[in-house]
Coordinates of C-alpha atoms in Angstrom, one line a residue:
M22 CA 138.2 -17.6 -305.0
T23 CA 136.2 -20.5 -306.3
K24 CA 132.4 -20.5 -306.7
K25 CA 132.0 -22.6 -303.7
P26 CA 130.9 -20.9 -300.4
A27 CA 133.9 -19.8 -298.3
I28 CA 133.6 -20.0 -294.5
F29 CA 135.7 -18.0 -292.1
F30 CA 135.9 -17.8 -288.3
F31 CA 137.1 -14.9 -286.2
K32 CA 136.5 -13.0 -283.0
A33 CA 133.1 -11.4 -282.5
S34 CA 135.0 -8.2 -281.5
A35 CA 135.7 -7.7 -285.2
V36 CA 132.0 -7.0 -285.8
C37 CA 129.7 -4.1 -284.7
I38 CA 126.3 -2.7 -285.7
I39 CA 126.3 0.8 -287.1
E40 CA 123.6 3.5 -287.3
D41 CA 121.1 2.8 -290.1
D42 CA 121.9 5.0 -293.2
G43 CA 118.5 4.3 -294.8
N44 CA 119.7 1.7 -297.4
D45 CA 118.6 -1.8 -296.6
G46 CA 120.9 -4.8 -296.6
C47 CA 124.4 -3.5 -296.9
G48 CA 127.3 -2.9 -294.5
F49 CA 131.0 -2.3 -294.8
I50 CA 134.2 -4.2 -294.4
S51 CA 137.8 -2.9 -294.1
E52 CA 139.8 -3.3 -297.3
V53 CA 142.8 -4.7 -295.3
F54 CA 140.6 -7.2 -293.4
L55 CA 138.8 -8.3 -296.5
Q56 CA 142.1 -8.9 -298.4
N57 CA 143.6 -10.8 -295.5
L58 CA 140.4 -12.9 -295.3
L59 CA 140.6 -13.8 -299.0
G60 CA 144.3 -14.6 -299.1
N61 CA 146.0 -11.3 -300.2
N62 CA 146.1 -12.4 -303.8
K63 CA 145.1 -10.4 -306.9
S64 CA 141.5 -11.7 -306.7
A65 CA 141.3 -10.5 -303.1
K66 CA 142.7 -7.1 -304.0
D67 CA 140.2 -6.7 -306.9
T68 CA 137.2 -7.7 -304.7
L69 CA 134.7 -4.9 -304.4
A70 CA 132.0 -6.5 -302.2
I71 CA 130.9 -9.9 -300.9
Q72 CA 127.5 -11.3 -300.2
V73 CA 127.5 -12.9 -296.8
R74 CA 125.7 -14.9 -294.1
L75 CA 127.2 -13.9 -290.7
S76 CA 126.5 -15.6 -287.4
V77 CA 127.6 -13.7 -284.3
P78 CA 125.9 -15.2 -281.2
S79 CA 126.5 -12.0 -279.2
L80 CA 124.8 -9.9 -281.9
G81 CA 122.5 -12.2 -284.0
F82 CA 122.4 -13.7 -287.5
F83 CA 122.9 -11.4 -290.4
K84 CA 122.6 -11.5 -294.2
G85 CA 123.4 -9.1 -297.0
M86 CA 126.3 -7.3 -298.7
L87 CA 129.6 -6.0 -297.3
M88 CA 131.1 -3.2 -299.4
R89 CA 134.8 -2.7 -299.0
T90 CA 136.2 0.6 -297.7
P91 CA 139.5 2.1 -296.4
F92 CA 137.7 4.6 -294.2
L93 CA 136.7 2.5 -291.3
T94 CA 137.8 3.0 -287.7
G95 CA 137.2 0.5 -284.9
P96 CA 136.0 -3.0 -285.8
P97 CA 136.7 -4.0 -289.4
I98 CA 133.1 -5.2 -290.1
K99 CA 130.2 -2.7 -289.8
L100 CA 126.7 -4.2 -290.1
A101 CA 123.6 -2.3 -291.0
P102 CA 120.7 -2.9 -288.6
S103 CA 118.6 -4.1 -291.6
M104 CA 121.0 -7.0 -292.1
R105 CA 120.0 -8.6 -288.8
K106 CA 117.5 -11.4 -289.3
V107 CA 117.7 -13.2 -285.9
K108 CA 118.3 -11.6 -282.5
A109 CA 121.3 -12.2 -280.3
S110 CA 121.5 -15.5 -278.4
P111 CA 120.3 -15.1 -274.7
I112 CA 123.6 -16.8 -273.6
S113 CA 125.8 -14.7 -275.9
N114 CA 127.8 -13.2 -273.0
V115 CA 129.9 -16.3 -272.9
D116 CA 130.4 -16.7 -276.6
D117 CA 133.0 -14.6 -278.5
R118 CA 132.8 -16.3 -281.9
A119 CA 131.8 -15.1 -285.3
C120 CA 131.3 -17.2 -288.5
L121 CA 131.2 -15.5 -291.9
M122 CA 130.2 -17.4 -295.1
I123 CA 130.5 -15.9 -298.5
T124 CA 127.6 -17.2 -300.6
Q125 CA 128.2 -19.1 -303.9
A126 CA 129.2 -16.6 -306.6
G127 CA 128.9 -13.9 -303.9
R128 CA 132.1 -12.1 -304.8
C129 CA 131.9 -8.9 -306.8
P130 CA 132.9 -8.2 -309.5
S131 CA 131.8 -11.3 -311.4
K132 CA 134.1 -12.7 -314.1
D133 CA 131.9 -11.2 -316.8
N134 CA 132.0 -7.7 -315.2
G135 CA 135.8 -8.0 -315.0
Y136 CA 135.8 -8.4 -318.7
I137 CA 133.4 -5.6 -319.3
G138 CA 135.6 -3.4 -317.1
R139 CA 138.5 -4.2 -319.4
M140 CA 136.4 -3.1 -322.4
L141 CA 135.4 0.2 -320.7
N142 CA 139.0 1.0 -319.7
P143 CA 140.7 2.8 -322.6
Y144 CA 144.1 2.1 -320.9
D145 CA 143.6 -1.7 -320.8
K146 CA 144.9 -3.1 -324.0
R147 CA 144.4 -6.7 -323.2
S148 CA 142.2 -8.6 -325.6
L149 CA 139.0 -10.3 -324.3
P150 CA 138.9 -14.1 -324.3
K151 CA 136.8 -15.7 -327.0
S152 CA 134.8 -17.5 -324.3
F153 CA 133.5 -14.1 -323.0
C154 CA 129.7 -14.2 -323.6
P155 CA 127.8 -11.5 -321.5
K156 CA 124.1 -11.9 -320.8
R157 CA 122.2 -11.0 -324.0
L158 CA 118.9 -9.4 -324.4
N159 CA 116.1 -11.2 -326.3
K160 CA 113.7 -9.0 -328.2
N161 CA 110.9 -11.6 -328.2
S162 CA 110.5 -12.5 -324.5
E163 CA 113.0 -10.7 -322.3
M164 CA 111.7 -8.4 -319.6
I165 CA 114.1 -5.6 -320.3
P166 CA 113.1 -5.0 -324.0
R167 CA 109.5 -5.0 -323.0
L168 CA 110.2 -2.4 -320.3
F169 CA 112.1 -0.2 -322.8
R170 CA 109.0 -0.2 -325.0
A171 CA 106.7 0.5 -322.1
L172 CA 108.9 3.6 -321.5
N173 CA 108.4 4.9 -325.0
V174 CA 111.6 3.7 -326.6
E175 CA 110.9 3.0 -330.2
T176 CA 110.8 -0.6 -331.2
I177 CA 113.3 0.0 -334.0
T178 CA 115.7 1.5 -331.4
V179 CA 115.3 -1.5 -329.1
D180 CA 115.8 -4.0 -331.8
E181 CA 118.8 -2.2 -333.3
Y182 CA 120.5 -2.1 -329.9
I183 CA 119.8 -5.8 -329.2
K184 CA 121.3 -6.7 -332.6
K185 CA 124.4 -4.5 -332.2
S186 CA 125.0 -5.6 -328.6
M187 CA 125.5 -9.1 -329.8
K188 CA 129.0 -7.8 -330.6
V189 CA 130.9 -7.1 -327.4
I190 CA 132.4 -3.9 -328.8
H191 CA 128.8 -2.4 -328.9
L192 CA 127.8 -3.7 -325.5
N193 CA 126.2 -0.9 -323.5
H194 CA 124.6 -2.8 -320.6
A195 CA 125.5 -4.9 -317.6
Y196 CA 124.2 -6.5 -314.5
V197 CA 125.9 -5.1 -311.3
V198 CA 125.4 -5.5 -307.6
G199 CA 123.9 -2.6 -305.6
V200 CA 125.8 -1.4 -302.5
S201 CA 125.7 1.5 -300.0
D202 CA 127.9 4.5 -300.3
P203 CA 131.1 3.9 -298.2
T204 CA 132.1 7.6 -298.4
G205 CA 128.7 9.0 -297.3
N206 CA 129.3 11.9 -299.6
L207 CA 127.4 11.1 -302.8
P208 CA 124.6 13.6 -303.4
T209 CA 121.2 12.3 -302.5
G210 CA 119.3 10.7 -305.4
T211 CA 122.5 9.8 -307.3
V212 CA 124.6 6.7 -308.0
F213 CA 128.2 6.1 -308.7
I214 CA 129.1 3.2 -311.0
S215 CA 132.6 1.8 -310.3
G216 CA 134.9 1.7 -313.3
M217 CA 132.8 4.1 -315.4
W218 CA 133.6 7.5 -313.8
D219 CA 135.6 9.0 -316.6
Q220 CA 134.5 7.2 -319.7
E221 CA 133.0 8.7 -322.8
V222 CA 130.0 6.4 -322.3
C223 CA 129.1 8.5 -319.2
S224 CA 128.9 11.8 -321.1
L225 CA 125.1 11.9 -320.6
E226 CA 125.6 11.8 -316.8
R227 CA 122.6 9.6 -316.3
I228 CA 122.0 5.9 -316.4
F229 CA 119.0 3.6 -316.9
I230 CA 118.4 1.2 -314.0
T231 CA 116.0 -1.6 -313.3
R232 CA 116.1 -5.0 -311.6
S233 CA 114.5 -8.4 -312.2
P234 CA 111.6 -9.0 -312.1
C235 CA 110.6 -5.8 -313.9
I236 CA 106.9 -6.3 -314.7
Q237 CA 105.7 -2.7 -314.3
A238 CA 106.6 0.5 -316.2
T239 CA 107.6 2.1 -312.9
D240 CA 110.2 -0.6 -312.4
G241 CA 112.6 1.3 -314.8
R242 CA 114.2 4.6 -313.8
V243 CA 116.7 7.0 -315.2
V244 CA 119.1 8.2 -312.4
P245 CA 121.8 10.9 -312.3
M246 CA 125.2 9.4 -312.3
V247 CA 128.1 11.0 -310.5
I248 CA 131.2 11.4 -312.8
H249 CA 132.8 14.5 -311.3
K250 CA 133.9 15.0 -307.7
P251 CA 131.0 16.3 -305.6
I252 CA 131.8 19.6 -303.9
S253 CA 131.3 18.2 -300.4
M254 CA 133.4 15.1 -301.0
P255 CA 137.0 15.0 -299.8
Q256 CA 139.6 14.5 -302.5
E257 CA 140.8 11.4 -300.8
H258 CA 137.4 9.8 -301.1
W259 CA 137.0 10.7 -304.8
D260 CA 140.5 9.4 -305.6
W261 CA 139.6 6.1 -304.0
L262 CA 136.3 5.8 -305.8
K263 CA 138.0 6.4 -309.2
K264 CA 140.3 3.5 -308.6
L265 CA 137.5 0.9 -308.1
P266 CA 137.1 -1.7 -310.8
F267 CA 133.8 -2.1 -312.7
G268 CA 131.2 -4.2 -311.0
V269 CA 129.0 -2.3 -308.4
I270 CA 126.5 0.5 -308.4
I271 CA 126.9 2.6 -305.3
F272 CA 123.7 4.2 -304.1
S273 CA 123.7 7.5 -302.2
K274 CA 122.1 7.7 -298.7
P275 CA 118.5 8.8 -298.7
V276 CA 117.2 11.9 -296.9
P277 CA 116.4 10.7 -293.3
G278 CA 112.8 9.3 -293.1
M279 CA 112.5 9.0 -296.9
K280 CA 112.5 5.8 -299.0
P281 CA 116.0 4.8 -300.2
L282 CA 116.7 5.0 -303.9
P283 CA 116.8 1.2 -304.5
E284 CA 113.2 0.9 -303.3
H285 CA 112.1 3.1 -306.1
I286 CA 113.7 0.7 -308.6
A287 CA 111.4 -2.4 -308.8
K288 CA 111.3 -2.4 -304.9
G289 CA 115.0 -3.3 -304.7
D290 CA 117.3 -3.3 -301.8
L291 CA 121.1 -3.9 -301.3
D292 CA 121.3 -7.4 -299.8
G293 CA 122.6 -8.8 -303.0
D294 CA 120.2 -7.6 -305.7
R295 CA 121.7 -7.3 -309.2
Y296 CA 120.7 -4.2 -311.1
F297 CA 120.5 -4.0 -314.9
I298 CA 122.2 -0.8 -316.1
C299 CA 122.2 0.6 -319.6
W300 CA 124.2 3.5 -320.9
N301 CA 123.3 3.3 -324.6
A302 CA 122.8 6.9 -325.8
N303 CA 120.0 6.2 -328.2
I304 CA 117.9 4.4 -325.6
L305 CA 118.6 7.1 -322.9
N306 CA 117.6 9.8 -325.3
Q307 CA 114.2 8.2 -325.9
V308 CA 113.3 6.5 -322.6
C309 CA 110.6 8.3 -320.7
A310 CA 110.6 7.0 -317.1
D311 CA 108.6 8.4 -314.3
P312 CA 110.7 10.8 -312.2
I313 CA 111.7 9.6 -308.7
V314 CA 109.8 11.6 -306.1
D315 CA 110.8 11.5 -302.5
E316 CA 108.3 9.5 -300.4
P317 CA 108.4 9.0 -296.6
V318 CA 109.1 5.5 -295.3
D319 CA 105.7 3.9 -294.8
I320 CA 106.0 3.0 -291.1
G321 CA 102.3 1.8 -291.1
E322 CA 103.0 -0.7 -293.9
E323 CA 106.0 -2.1 -292.0
T324 CA 103.9 -2.6 -288.8
K325 CA 100.8 -4.1 -290.3
Y326 CA 102.1 -7.7 -289.7
I327 CA 103.3 -8.3 -286.1
P328 CA 104.8 -11.7 -285.6
S329 CA 103.5 -13.7 -282.6
N330 CA 105.7 -15.2 -279.9
D331 CA 105.7 -18.4 -282.0
W332 CA 107.0 -16.7 -285.1
L333 CA 109.7 -19.3 -285.6
K334 CA 107.3 -22.2 -285.5
E335 CA 104.9 -20.4 -287.8
A336 CA 107.7 -19.7 -290.3
Q337 CA 108.9 -23.3 -290.2
S338 CA 105.3 -24.6 -290.6
L339 CA 104.9 -22.3 -293.7
M340 CA 108.2 -23.4 -295.2
I341 CA 107.5 -27.1 -294.8
N342 CA 103.9 -26.9 -296.1
A343 CA 104.8 -28.2 -299.6
I344 CA 101.3 -28.1 -300.9
V345 CA 100.9 -24.4 -300.1
I346 CA 104.3 -23.5 -301.5
E347 CA 103.6 -25.4 -304.7
E348 CA 100.2 -23.6 -305.1
V349 CA 101.7 -20.2 -304.5
E350 CA 104.5 -20.9 -306.9
A351 CA 101.9 -21.8 -309.5
L352 CA 99.9 -18.7 -308.7
T353 CA 103.0 -16.6 -309.0
G354 CA 103.7 -17.9 -312.5
K355 CA 100.0 -17.5 -313.5
L356 CA 100.0 -13.8 -312.3
W357 CA 103.1 -13.1 -314.4
C358 CA 101.5 -14.5 -317.5
L359 CA 98.2 -12.7 -316.8
A360 CA 100.0 -9.4 -316.2
S361 CA 101.9 -9.8 -319.5
K362 CA 98.8 -10.8 -321.4
A363 CA 96.8 -7.8 -320.1
A364 CA 99.6 -5.5 -321.1
D365 CA 99.9 -7.0 -324.6
S366 CA 96.2 -6.8 -325.3
S367 CA 95.9 -3.1 -324.2
D368 CA 96.9 0.1 -326.0
L369 CA 98.3 1.2 -322.7
F370 CA 100.7 -1.8 -322.7
M371 CA 102.3 -2.1 -319.2
K372 CA 100.5 1.0 -318.0
D373 CA 97.1 -0.8 -318.3
P374 CA 95.3 -0.7 -314.9
D375 CA 94.5 -4.5 -315.0
S376 CA 98.1 -5.2 -315.9
I377 CA 99.3 -3.1 -313.0
A378 CA 97.0 -4.8 -310.6
L379 CA 98.1 -8.2 -311.7
A380 CA 101.8 -7.1 -311.5
N381 CA 101.2 -5.9 -307.9
A382 CA 99.7 -9.2 -307.0
F383 CA 102.7 -11.0 -308.7
N384 CA 105.1 -9.0 -306.5
Q385 CA 103.1 -9.9 -303.4
A386 CA 103.2 -13.6 -304.3
L387 CA 107.0 -13.4 -304.5
E388 CA 107.0 -12.4 -300.9
F389 CA 104.5 -15.0 -299.7
T390 CA 107.0 -17.3 -297.9
K391 CA 108.1 -14.3 -295.8
H392 CA 104.7 -13.5 -294.3
G393 CA 102.1 -16.0 -295.5
R394 CA 99.5 -13.3 -296.1
K395 CA 96.8 -13.5 -298.8
I396 CA 97.5 -11.8 -302.1
Q397 CA 95.5 -8.7 -302.9
L398 CA 93.8 -8.5 -306.3
P399 CA 90.7 -6.6 -307.5
Y400 CA 87.7 -8.9 -307.5
H401 CA 86.9 -8.6 -311.2
L402 CA 90.3 -10.3 -311.9
H403 CA 89.8 -13.3 -309.6
S404 CA 88.1 -15.3 -312.3
L405 CA 91.2 -15.2 -314.4
V406 CA 93.0 -17.3 -311.7
P407 CA 92.4 -21.1 -311.5
V408 CA 89.7 -21.9 -308.9
R409 CA 92.1 -24.1 -306.8
L410 CA 94.4 -21.1 -306.4
Q411 CA 91.8 -18.4 -305.6
K412 CA 91.9 -19.3 -301.9
H413 CA 95.2 -17.5 -301.7
L414 CA 93.6 -14.2 -303.0
C415 CA 91.7 -11.5 -301.2
I416 CA 90.0 -8.3 -302.4
V417 CA 92.0 -5.0 -302.5

């Protein structure tokens, strides 16, 4: 596949909506159907997941990830309810079409992760191309090193890893796409990372995870990693998981009614988010992340904003209001700088109350185009924001 979006048409009968498993933004696609869709070549067979936009007039418009699986029965594409962004057409009963578009660079694994997978596989003796240059960490400005330090990793340990990781042989981190568990049998609160199940690097049986932007200390977590077959998992499922190439992090299903694991990691979801993972032993032995505690899904928070009957016109009006968008983008950048400055000037670093409040406001600003609501910030911090942007703020 090229990096250009790929568009496919097929019958709507190939698609259905499944029961919500608690993880937002990810459905499943039959391995056979996926390989046929992509041309039955090596790239198709190595594809783990695809990020899609899917229009099915009889069901609605959907966006998110589709993770491959051999365990489907019935229609080959199963969509999570959370993937639906627009309801079905009122005249859908006469339309049996479906259109699927794979987003640009929406195929997993990425080329870089294909090379990292080679490096992790002790049985793969192929040399890596000289052009391979994975994303580096920058000790001076990068979010990840700052987060490590906020979680009590010694500066010397962070700097040493950054220096060593410049050589591919010492690379102990990657950026992978999050997906739902196609087996449904991973223990709650755990992850499985494809292509890493039996490697020496997994001996600690835990992994550090975050996602961008990570501006708060609670955005980094250490999560148990499954490297042995869970008791409740059929052998067939485990054998299939072990054969997957490197490139995705598979999240277990949450306890019904509880927040899914990705939401505890920098408010992530599974609609295409790329997660930073690190398996460096020195960092894992020092990092002190807050434990993940089960929290009920906040139904009240979800229902605070009720769209009017003119929600589409309101959304379009918001999106085309260039002045507002420009101002909020400026505010977003300002809040990022203020949160970082508050952290740097405090002994508490990223755990400083003002830094946390500014970081919360930054995260709200990122979501502005979805809801248009004012951004909550304690009043004593309003004066830090340029006067022309303060109209977008409200008091917590």
